[in-house]
Coordinates of C-alpha atoms in Angstrom, one line a residue:
X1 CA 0.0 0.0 0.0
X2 CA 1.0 3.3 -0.9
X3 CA 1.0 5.9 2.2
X4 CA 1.9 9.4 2.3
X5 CA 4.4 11.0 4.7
X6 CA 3.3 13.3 7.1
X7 CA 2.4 16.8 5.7
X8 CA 2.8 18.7 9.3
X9 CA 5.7 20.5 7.2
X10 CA 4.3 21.4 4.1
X11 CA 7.7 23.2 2.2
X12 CA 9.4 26.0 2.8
X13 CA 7.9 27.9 -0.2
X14 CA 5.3 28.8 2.7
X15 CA 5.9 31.1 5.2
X16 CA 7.1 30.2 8.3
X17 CA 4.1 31.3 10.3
X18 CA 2.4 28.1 8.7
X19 CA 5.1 25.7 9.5
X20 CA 3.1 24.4 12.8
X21 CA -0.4 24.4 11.2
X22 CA -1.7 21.1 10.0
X23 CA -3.5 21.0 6.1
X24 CA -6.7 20.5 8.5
X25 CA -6.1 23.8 10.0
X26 CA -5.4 25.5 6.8
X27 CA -7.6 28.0 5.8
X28 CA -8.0 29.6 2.8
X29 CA -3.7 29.7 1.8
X30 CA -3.1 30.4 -1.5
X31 CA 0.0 28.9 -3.9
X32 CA -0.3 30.9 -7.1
X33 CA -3.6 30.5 -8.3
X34 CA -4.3 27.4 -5.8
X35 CA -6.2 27.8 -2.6
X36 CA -5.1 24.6 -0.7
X37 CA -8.1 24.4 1.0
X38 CA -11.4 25.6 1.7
X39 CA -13.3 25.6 4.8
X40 CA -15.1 22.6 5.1
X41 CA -18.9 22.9 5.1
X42 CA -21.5 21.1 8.1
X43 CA -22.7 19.4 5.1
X44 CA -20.0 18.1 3.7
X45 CA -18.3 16.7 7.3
X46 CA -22.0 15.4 7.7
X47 CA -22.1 13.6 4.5
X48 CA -18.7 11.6 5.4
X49 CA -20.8 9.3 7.9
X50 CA -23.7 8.5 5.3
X51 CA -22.0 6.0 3.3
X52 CA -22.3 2.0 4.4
X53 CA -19.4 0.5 5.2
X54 CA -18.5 -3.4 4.5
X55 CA -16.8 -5.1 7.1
X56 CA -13.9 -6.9 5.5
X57 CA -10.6 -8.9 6.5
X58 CA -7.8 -6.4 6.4
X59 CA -5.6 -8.8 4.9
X60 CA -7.8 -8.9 1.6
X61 CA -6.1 -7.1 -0.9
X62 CA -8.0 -4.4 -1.9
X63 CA -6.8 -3.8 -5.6
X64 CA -7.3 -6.7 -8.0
X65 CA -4.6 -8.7 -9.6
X66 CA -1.6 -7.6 -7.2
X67 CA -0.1 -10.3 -4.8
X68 CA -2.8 -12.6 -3.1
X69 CA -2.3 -12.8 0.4
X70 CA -4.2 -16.0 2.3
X71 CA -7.3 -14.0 4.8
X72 CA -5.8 -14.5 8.6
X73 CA -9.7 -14.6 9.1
X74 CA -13.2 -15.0 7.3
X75 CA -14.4 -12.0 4.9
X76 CA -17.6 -10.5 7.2
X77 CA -20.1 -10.6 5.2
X78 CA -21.9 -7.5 4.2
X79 CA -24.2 -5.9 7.1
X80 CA -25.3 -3.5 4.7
X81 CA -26.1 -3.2 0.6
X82 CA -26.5 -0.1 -0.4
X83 CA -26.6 1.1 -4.2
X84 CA -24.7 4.1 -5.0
X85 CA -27.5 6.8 -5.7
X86 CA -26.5 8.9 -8.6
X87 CA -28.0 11.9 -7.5
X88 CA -26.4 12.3 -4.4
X89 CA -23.2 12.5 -6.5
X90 CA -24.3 14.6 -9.3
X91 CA -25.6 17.4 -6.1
X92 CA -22.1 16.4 -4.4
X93 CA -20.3 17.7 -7.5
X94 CA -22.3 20.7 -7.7
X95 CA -21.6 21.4 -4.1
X96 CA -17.7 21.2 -5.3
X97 CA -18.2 23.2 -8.2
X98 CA -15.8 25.7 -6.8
X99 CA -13.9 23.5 -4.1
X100 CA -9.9 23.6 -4.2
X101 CA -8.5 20.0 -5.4
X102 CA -7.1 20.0 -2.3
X103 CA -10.5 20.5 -0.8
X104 CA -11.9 17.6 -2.9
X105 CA -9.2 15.3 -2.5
X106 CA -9.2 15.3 1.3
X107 CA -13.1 14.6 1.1
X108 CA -12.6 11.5 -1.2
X109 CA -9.7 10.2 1.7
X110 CA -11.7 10.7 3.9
X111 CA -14.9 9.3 2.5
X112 CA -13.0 6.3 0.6
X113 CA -10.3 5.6 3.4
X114 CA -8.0 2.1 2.5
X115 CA -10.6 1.6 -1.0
X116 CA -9.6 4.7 -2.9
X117 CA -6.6 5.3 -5.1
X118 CA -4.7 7.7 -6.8
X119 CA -4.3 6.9 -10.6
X120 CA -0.8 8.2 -11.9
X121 CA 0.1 8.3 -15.7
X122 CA 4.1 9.8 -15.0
X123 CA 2.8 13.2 -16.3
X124 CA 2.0 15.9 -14.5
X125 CA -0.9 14.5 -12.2
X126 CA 1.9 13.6 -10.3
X127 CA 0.1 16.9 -8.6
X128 CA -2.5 14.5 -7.4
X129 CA 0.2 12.9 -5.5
X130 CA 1.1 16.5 -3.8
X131 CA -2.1 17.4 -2.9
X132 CA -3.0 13.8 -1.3
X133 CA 0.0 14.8 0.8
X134 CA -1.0 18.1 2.0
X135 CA -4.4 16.4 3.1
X136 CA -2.1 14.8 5.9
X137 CA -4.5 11.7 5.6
X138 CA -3.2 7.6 4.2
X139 CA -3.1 7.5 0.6
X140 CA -2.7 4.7 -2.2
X141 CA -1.4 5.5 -5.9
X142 CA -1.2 3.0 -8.6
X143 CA 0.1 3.0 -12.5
X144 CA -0.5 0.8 -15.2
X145 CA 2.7 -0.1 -16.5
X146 CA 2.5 -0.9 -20.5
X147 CA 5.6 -2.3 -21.3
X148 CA 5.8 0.8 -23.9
X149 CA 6.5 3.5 -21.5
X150 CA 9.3 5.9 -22.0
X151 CA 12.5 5.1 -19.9
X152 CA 11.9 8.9 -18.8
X153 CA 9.0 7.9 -17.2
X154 CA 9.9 4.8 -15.5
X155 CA 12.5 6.9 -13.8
X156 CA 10.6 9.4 -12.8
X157 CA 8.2 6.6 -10.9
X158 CA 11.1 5.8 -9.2
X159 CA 11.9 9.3 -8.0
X160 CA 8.3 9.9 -7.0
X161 CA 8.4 6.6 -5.0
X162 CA 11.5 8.2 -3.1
X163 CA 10.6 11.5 -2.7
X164 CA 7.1 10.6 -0.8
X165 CA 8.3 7.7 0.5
X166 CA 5.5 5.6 -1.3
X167 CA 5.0 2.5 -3.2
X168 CA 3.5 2.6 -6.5
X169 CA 1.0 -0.5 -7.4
X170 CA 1.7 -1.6 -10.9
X171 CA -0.8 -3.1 -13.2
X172 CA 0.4 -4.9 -15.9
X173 CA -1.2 -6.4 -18.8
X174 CA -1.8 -10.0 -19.1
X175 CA 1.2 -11.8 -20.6
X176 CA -0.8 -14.0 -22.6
X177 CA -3.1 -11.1 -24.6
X178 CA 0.1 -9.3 -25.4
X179 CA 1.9 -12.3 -26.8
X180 CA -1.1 -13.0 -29.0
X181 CA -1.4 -9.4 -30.1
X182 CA 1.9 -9.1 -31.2
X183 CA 2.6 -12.8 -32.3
X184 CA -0.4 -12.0 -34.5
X185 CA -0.4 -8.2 -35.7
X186 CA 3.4 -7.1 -34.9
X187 CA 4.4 -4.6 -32.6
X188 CA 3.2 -1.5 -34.0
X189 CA -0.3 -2.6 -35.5
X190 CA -1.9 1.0 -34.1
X191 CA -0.2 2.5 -36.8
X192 CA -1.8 0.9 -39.0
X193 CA -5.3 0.0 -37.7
X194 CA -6.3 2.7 -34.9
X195 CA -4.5 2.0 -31.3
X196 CA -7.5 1.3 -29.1
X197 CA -6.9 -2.8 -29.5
X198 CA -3.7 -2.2 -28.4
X199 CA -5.0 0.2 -25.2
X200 CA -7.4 -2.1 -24.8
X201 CA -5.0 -4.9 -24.2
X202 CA -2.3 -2.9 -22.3
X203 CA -4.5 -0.5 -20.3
X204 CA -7.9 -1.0 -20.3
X205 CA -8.6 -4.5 -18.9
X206 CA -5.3 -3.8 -16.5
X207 CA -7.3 -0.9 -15.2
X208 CA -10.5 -2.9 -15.2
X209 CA -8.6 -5.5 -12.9
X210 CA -7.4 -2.6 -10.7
X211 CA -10.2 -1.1 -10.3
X212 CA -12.4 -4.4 -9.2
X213 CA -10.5 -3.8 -6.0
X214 CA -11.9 -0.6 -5.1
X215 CA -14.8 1.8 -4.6
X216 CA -13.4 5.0 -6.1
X217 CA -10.2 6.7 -7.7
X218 CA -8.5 9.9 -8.4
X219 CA -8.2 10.9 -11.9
X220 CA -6.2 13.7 -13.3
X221 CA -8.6 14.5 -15.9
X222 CA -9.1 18.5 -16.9
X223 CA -11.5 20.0 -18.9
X224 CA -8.9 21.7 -21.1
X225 CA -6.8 18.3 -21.6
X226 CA -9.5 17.4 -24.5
X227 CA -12.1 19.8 -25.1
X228 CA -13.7 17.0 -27.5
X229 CA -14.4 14.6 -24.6
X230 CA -13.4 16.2 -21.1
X231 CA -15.2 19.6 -21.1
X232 CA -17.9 18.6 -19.1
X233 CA -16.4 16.0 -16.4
X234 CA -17.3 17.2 -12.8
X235 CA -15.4 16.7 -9.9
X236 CA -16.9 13.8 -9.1
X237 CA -19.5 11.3 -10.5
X238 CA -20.1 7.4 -10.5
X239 CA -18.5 5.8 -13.0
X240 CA -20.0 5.1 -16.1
X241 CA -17.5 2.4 -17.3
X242 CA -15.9 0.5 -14.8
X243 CA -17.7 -1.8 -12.3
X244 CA -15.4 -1.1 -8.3
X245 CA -15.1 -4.0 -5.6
X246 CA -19.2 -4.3 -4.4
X247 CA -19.9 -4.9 -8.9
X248 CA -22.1 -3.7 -10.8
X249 CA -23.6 -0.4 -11.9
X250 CA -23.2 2.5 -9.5
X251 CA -20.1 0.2 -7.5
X252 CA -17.5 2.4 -8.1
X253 CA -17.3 6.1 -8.0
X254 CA -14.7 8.9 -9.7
X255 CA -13.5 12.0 -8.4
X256 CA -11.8 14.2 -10.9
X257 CA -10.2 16.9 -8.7
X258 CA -8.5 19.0 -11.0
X259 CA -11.4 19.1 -13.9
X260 CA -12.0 22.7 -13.2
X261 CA -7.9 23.6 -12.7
X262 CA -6.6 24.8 -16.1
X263 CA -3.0 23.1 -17.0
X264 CA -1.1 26.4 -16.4
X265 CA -2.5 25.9 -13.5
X266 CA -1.1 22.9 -12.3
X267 CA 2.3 24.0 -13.3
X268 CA 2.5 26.6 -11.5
X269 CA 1.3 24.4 -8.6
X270 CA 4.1 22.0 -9.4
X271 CA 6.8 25.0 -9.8
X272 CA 6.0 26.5 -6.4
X273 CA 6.0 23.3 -4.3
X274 CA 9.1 22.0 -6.0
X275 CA 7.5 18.5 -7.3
X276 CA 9.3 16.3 -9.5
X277 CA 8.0 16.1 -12.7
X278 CA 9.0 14.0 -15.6
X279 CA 11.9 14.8 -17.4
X280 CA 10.1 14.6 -20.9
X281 CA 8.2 17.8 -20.3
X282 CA 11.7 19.9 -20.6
X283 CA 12.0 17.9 -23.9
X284 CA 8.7 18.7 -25.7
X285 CA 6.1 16.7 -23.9
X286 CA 3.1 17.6 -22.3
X287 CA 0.5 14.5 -22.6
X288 CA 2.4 11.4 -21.9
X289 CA 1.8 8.2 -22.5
X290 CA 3.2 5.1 -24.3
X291 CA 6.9 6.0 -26.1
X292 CA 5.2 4.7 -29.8
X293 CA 2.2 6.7 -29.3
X294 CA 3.7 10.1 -28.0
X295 CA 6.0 12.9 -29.6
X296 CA 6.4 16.3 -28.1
X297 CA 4.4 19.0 -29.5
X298 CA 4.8 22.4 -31.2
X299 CA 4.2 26.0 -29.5
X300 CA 0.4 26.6 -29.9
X301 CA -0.7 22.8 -30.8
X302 CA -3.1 21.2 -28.2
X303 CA -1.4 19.1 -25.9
X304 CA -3.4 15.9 -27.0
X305 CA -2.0 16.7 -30.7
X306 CA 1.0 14.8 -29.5
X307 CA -1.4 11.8 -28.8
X308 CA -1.8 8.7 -31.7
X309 CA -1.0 12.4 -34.3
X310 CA -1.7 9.5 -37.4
X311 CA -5.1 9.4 -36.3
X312 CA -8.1 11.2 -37.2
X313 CA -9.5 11.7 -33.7
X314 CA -11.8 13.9 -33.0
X315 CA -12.1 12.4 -29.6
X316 CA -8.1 11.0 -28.4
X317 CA -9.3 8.7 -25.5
X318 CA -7.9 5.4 -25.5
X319 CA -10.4 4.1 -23.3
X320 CA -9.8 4.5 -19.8
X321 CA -12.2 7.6 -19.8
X322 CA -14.1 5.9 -22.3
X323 CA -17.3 7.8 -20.3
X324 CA -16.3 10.8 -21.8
X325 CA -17.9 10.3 -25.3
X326 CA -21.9 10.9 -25.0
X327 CA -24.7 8.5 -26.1
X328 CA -24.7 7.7 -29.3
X329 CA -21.1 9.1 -30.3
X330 CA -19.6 5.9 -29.1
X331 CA -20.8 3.8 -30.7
X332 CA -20.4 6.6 -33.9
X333 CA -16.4 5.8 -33.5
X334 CA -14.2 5.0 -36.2
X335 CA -14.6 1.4 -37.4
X336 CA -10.4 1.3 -36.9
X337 CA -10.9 2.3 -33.0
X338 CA -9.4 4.9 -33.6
X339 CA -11.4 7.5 -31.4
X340 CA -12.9 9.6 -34.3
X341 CA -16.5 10.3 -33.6
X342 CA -18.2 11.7 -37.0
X343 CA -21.0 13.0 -38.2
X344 CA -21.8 11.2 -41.6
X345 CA -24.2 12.8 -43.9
X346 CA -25.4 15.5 -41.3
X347 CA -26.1 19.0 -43.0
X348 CA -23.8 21.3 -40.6
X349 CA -20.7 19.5 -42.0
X350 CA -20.2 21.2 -45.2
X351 CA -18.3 19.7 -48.1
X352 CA -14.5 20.8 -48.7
X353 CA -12.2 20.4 -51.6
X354 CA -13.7 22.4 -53.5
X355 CA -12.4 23.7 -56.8
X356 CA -12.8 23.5 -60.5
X357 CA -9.3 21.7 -60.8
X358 CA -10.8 18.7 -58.9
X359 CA -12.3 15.6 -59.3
X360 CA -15.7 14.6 -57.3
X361 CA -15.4 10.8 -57.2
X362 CA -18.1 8.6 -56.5
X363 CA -18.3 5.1 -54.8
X364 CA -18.2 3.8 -59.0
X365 CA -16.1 6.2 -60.0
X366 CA -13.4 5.2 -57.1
X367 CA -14.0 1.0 -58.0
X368 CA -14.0 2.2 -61.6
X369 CA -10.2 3.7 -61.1
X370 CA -9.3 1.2 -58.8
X371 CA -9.8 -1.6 -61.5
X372 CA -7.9 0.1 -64.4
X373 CA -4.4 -1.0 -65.2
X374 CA -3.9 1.0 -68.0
X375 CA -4.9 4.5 -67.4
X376 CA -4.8 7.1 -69.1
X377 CA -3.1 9.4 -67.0
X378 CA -2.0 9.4 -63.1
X379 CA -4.5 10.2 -60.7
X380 CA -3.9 11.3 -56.9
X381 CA -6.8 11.1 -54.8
X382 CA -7.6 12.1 -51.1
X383 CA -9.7 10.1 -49.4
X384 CA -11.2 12.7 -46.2
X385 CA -13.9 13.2 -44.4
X386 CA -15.3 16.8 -43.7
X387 CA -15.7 16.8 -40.5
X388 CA -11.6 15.5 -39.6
X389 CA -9.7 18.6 -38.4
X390 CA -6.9 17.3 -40.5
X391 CA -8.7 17.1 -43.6
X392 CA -10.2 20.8 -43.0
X393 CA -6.1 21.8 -42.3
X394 CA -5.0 20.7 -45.5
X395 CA -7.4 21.8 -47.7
X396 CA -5.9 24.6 -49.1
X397 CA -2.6 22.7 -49.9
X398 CA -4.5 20.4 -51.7
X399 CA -6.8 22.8 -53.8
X400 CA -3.6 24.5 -54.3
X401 CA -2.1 21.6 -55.7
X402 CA -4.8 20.6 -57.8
X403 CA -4.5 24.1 -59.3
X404 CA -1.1 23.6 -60.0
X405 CA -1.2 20.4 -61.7
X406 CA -3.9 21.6 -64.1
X407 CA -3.8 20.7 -67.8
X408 CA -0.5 19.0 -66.2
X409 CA -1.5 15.1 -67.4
X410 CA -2.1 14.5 -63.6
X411 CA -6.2 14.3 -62.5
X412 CA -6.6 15.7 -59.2
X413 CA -9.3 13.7 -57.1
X414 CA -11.4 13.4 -53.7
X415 CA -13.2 10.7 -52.4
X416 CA -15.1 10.7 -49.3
X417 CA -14.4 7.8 -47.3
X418 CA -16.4 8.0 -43.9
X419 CA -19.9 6.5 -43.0
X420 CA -21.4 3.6 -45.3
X421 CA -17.9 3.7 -47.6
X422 CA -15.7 3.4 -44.7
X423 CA -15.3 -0.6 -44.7
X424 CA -15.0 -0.3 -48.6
X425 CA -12.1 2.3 -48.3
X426 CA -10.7 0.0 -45.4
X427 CA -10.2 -3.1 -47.1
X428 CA -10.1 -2.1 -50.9
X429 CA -8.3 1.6 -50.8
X430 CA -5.8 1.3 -47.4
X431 CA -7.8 3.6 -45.7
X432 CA -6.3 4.1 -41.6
X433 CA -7.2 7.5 -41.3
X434 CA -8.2 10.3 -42.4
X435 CA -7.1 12.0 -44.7
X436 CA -5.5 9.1 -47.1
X437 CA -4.1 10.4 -50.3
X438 CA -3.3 7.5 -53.0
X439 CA -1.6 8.2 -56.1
X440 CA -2.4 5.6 -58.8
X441 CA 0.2 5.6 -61.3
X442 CA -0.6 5.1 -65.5
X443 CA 0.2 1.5 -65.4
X444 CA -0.5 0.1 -62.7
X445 CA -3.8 -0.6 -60.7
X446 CA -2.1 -1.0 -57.1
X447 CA -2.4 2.6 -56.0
X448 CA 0.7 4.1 -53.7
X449 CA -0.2 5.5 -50.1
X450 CA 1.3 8.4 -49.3
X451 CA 2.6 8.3 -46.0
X452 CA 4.6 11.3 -44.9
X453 CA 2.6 13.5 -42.3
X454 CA 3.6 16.7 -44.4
X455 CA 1.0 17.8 -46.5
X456 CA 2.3 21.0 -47.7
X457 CA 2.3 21.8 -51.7
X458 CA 5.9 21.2 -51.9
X459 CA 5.6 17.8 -50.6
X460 CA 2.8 16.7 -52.2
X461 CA 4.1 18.0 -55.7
X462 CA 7.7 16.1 -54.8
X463 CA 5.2 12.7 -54.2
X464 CA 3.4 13.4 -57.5
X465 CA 6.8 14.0 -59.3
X466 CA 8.7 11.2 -57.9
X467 CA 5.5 8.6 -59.2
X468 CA 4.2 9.8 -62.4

């Protein structure tokens, strides 16, 4: 089990006149933008005695899948069943709204005790860690451990263990599923067919297993993180995925302190209390997760642009917030797994590509070309949807191109390849994500996938002039 040092001396960042005070006694401080905690409410101390508690053995290991220790005595067996009641959550994170993450992680301690836990990625929710600290109060943190991770961030687990004195419990995915992924698709399959089999082998049922041991975690989710899927996550809610330790709907509840903390925020949470962080975020980094699926980003991208970037994702989960995408959108996601959600044939999305010079292919038109092997001139097609970002990015390159190469012996085309012509464009026209351009040459009817990430003019023309 994972248990925080004592936090009677918080760090010497705060002034002197503190140095005696408990984080219970606390009251109001600020660290940058960061109250550390705010006067607790009647209500809310109230509230921390309404939950049933089931008597068990402490010798049970709370989180699934870790070592199994023999019960000195019997399990008790529940006094009390009591469903979670939604509503009481969805009023708790109202209540919250405005709470510090310190605030709201000292309630989950205190509500959860020994059967909450602290999920930690090796980014910078390593501030979850900090404030669990600062609550003074016993607290378990636990990783999921990929077998892709960066070194980077397998060192910096090993610094966080050692600088609060914790132990981290690992999941790991099962050895079996791994070897039958990779035995059967290679080791980097997500780059060619979306990476949520992969996630869903490596983290998903890991987290699944981890999660059967408990009744709630701490997430580091923030609304800014992915304003496609995380804008509206509340500080706390039952969980609309994952089934805790009592099973079933309603078992398992998750508190998401920092969803209303913006990620300038956080650092300069982290920068005034002098936490480790990982080393990759001096290199580049902001979202991290497995070294395949994560490059650093560019001043002014999104930090989840540096997340599966050969996707077309709309929505870059890879399933352990899974909740995140609304009704019907999930099952709207990309037939690869990919994490796009789309809207096929709605009337807000208009059409793009648009231009004189270009060539409006239809599902015919596109098996038509793709049977020739003697054409009469090269085409290059995109195949794009017009809702992707990326698609709507490139656009003018493309029309720009096509201009270009008029009256040039090269046909400039566009095919769109989401909704009902996905699987066709999937199996028939190496469609992984949007967009796919395809040049087929004059003489032969296997078209060639361009592949580079750089859809500039320049780059596009070199493709075209190196083929035809």
């Amino acid at each position: 089990m994972a248990l925080s040092a004592s936090s009677s001396s918080i760090y010497g960042s705060i002034s002197s006149s503190h140095s005696s005070i408990t984080s219970h006694d606390l009251k109001g401080s600020l660290i940058g933008s960061f109250r550390l905690i705010s006067p607790a409410t009647a209500s809310i101390r109230r509230r921390l005695t309404a939950r049933a508690e089931i008597k068990r053995s402490d010798s049970v290991s709370p989180l699934a899948a870790t070592a199994v220790v023999a019960p000195t005595a019997p399990v008790t067996s529940p006094e009390v069943v009591e469903k979670v009641d939604t509503e009481d959550y969805d009023k708790l994170a109202k209540e919250l709204v405005n709470a510090s993450p310190l605030e709201i992680i000292d309630r989950a301690l205190a509500e959860f005790g020994n059967d909450i836990a602290i999920a930690f990625s090796g980014a910078e929710d390593v501030a979850l860690i900090e404030y669990a600290k600062l609550t003074g109060r016993p607290f378990r943190v636990f990783s999921l451990d990929t077998g892709r991770l960066n070194p980077e961030t397998y060192q910096f687990f090993d610094t966080v263990e050692k600088h609060y004195g914790i132990r981290i419990e690992y999941m790991f995915p099962d050895a079996v599923e791994v070897q039958a992924l990779v035995r059967t698709k290679g080791l980097f399959s997500f780059y060619e067919d979306g990476h949520q089999e992969c996630c869903r082998v490596r983290k998903v049922r890991p987290l699944r297993r981890a999660l059967k041991g408990l009744r709630a975690w701490i997430t580091g989710q923030r609304k800014d993180q992915s304003p496609g899927t995380r804008s509206e996550i509340p500080v706390v809610q039952v969980d609309p995925s994952f089934e805790g330790l009592d099973g079933g709907v309603g078992s398992l509840i998750k508190w998401n302190p920092v969803a209303n903390v913006e990620g300038k925020d956080i650092w300069n949470f982290l920068r005034t209390m002098n936490v480790p962080v990982n080393s990759l975020h001096s290199k580049g980094y902001i979202s991290i997760g497995c070294e395949p699926c994560t490059r650093p980003v560019l001043p002014g991208q999104h930090e989840r642009e540096g997340r599966w970037w050969w996707e077309d994702a709309k929505a870059k989960e890879c399933g352990l917030h899974k909740g995140n995408i609304k009704g019907g959108e999930s099952a709207k996601v990309n037939g690869s797994g990919n994490g796009a959600v789309h809207t096929n044939g709605s009337a807000n999305v208009p059409d793009i590509f648009n231009s004189q010079n270009l060539v409006t292919l239809t599902r015919t038109g596109i098996e038509n070309l793709a049977k020739l092997e003697n054409r009469k001139e090269p085409w290059l097609v995109v195949l794009y949807a017009p809702w992707c970002q990326f698609c709507q990015s490139m656009e003018g390159s493309y029309v720009e191109l096509a201009d270009k190469l008029a009256d040039s012996g090269v046909k400039i085309g566009k095919f769109r390849a989401d909704g009902d012509q996905k699987a066709y464009a999937q199996k028939e026209l190496q469609l992984g994500s949007f967009p796919t351009i395809l040049f087929f040459p004059k003489h032969s009817s296997r078209p060639i996938k361009y592949r580079s990430e750089k859809r500039d003019v320049d780059s596009l023309m070199s493709f075209v002039n190196a083929l035809r």
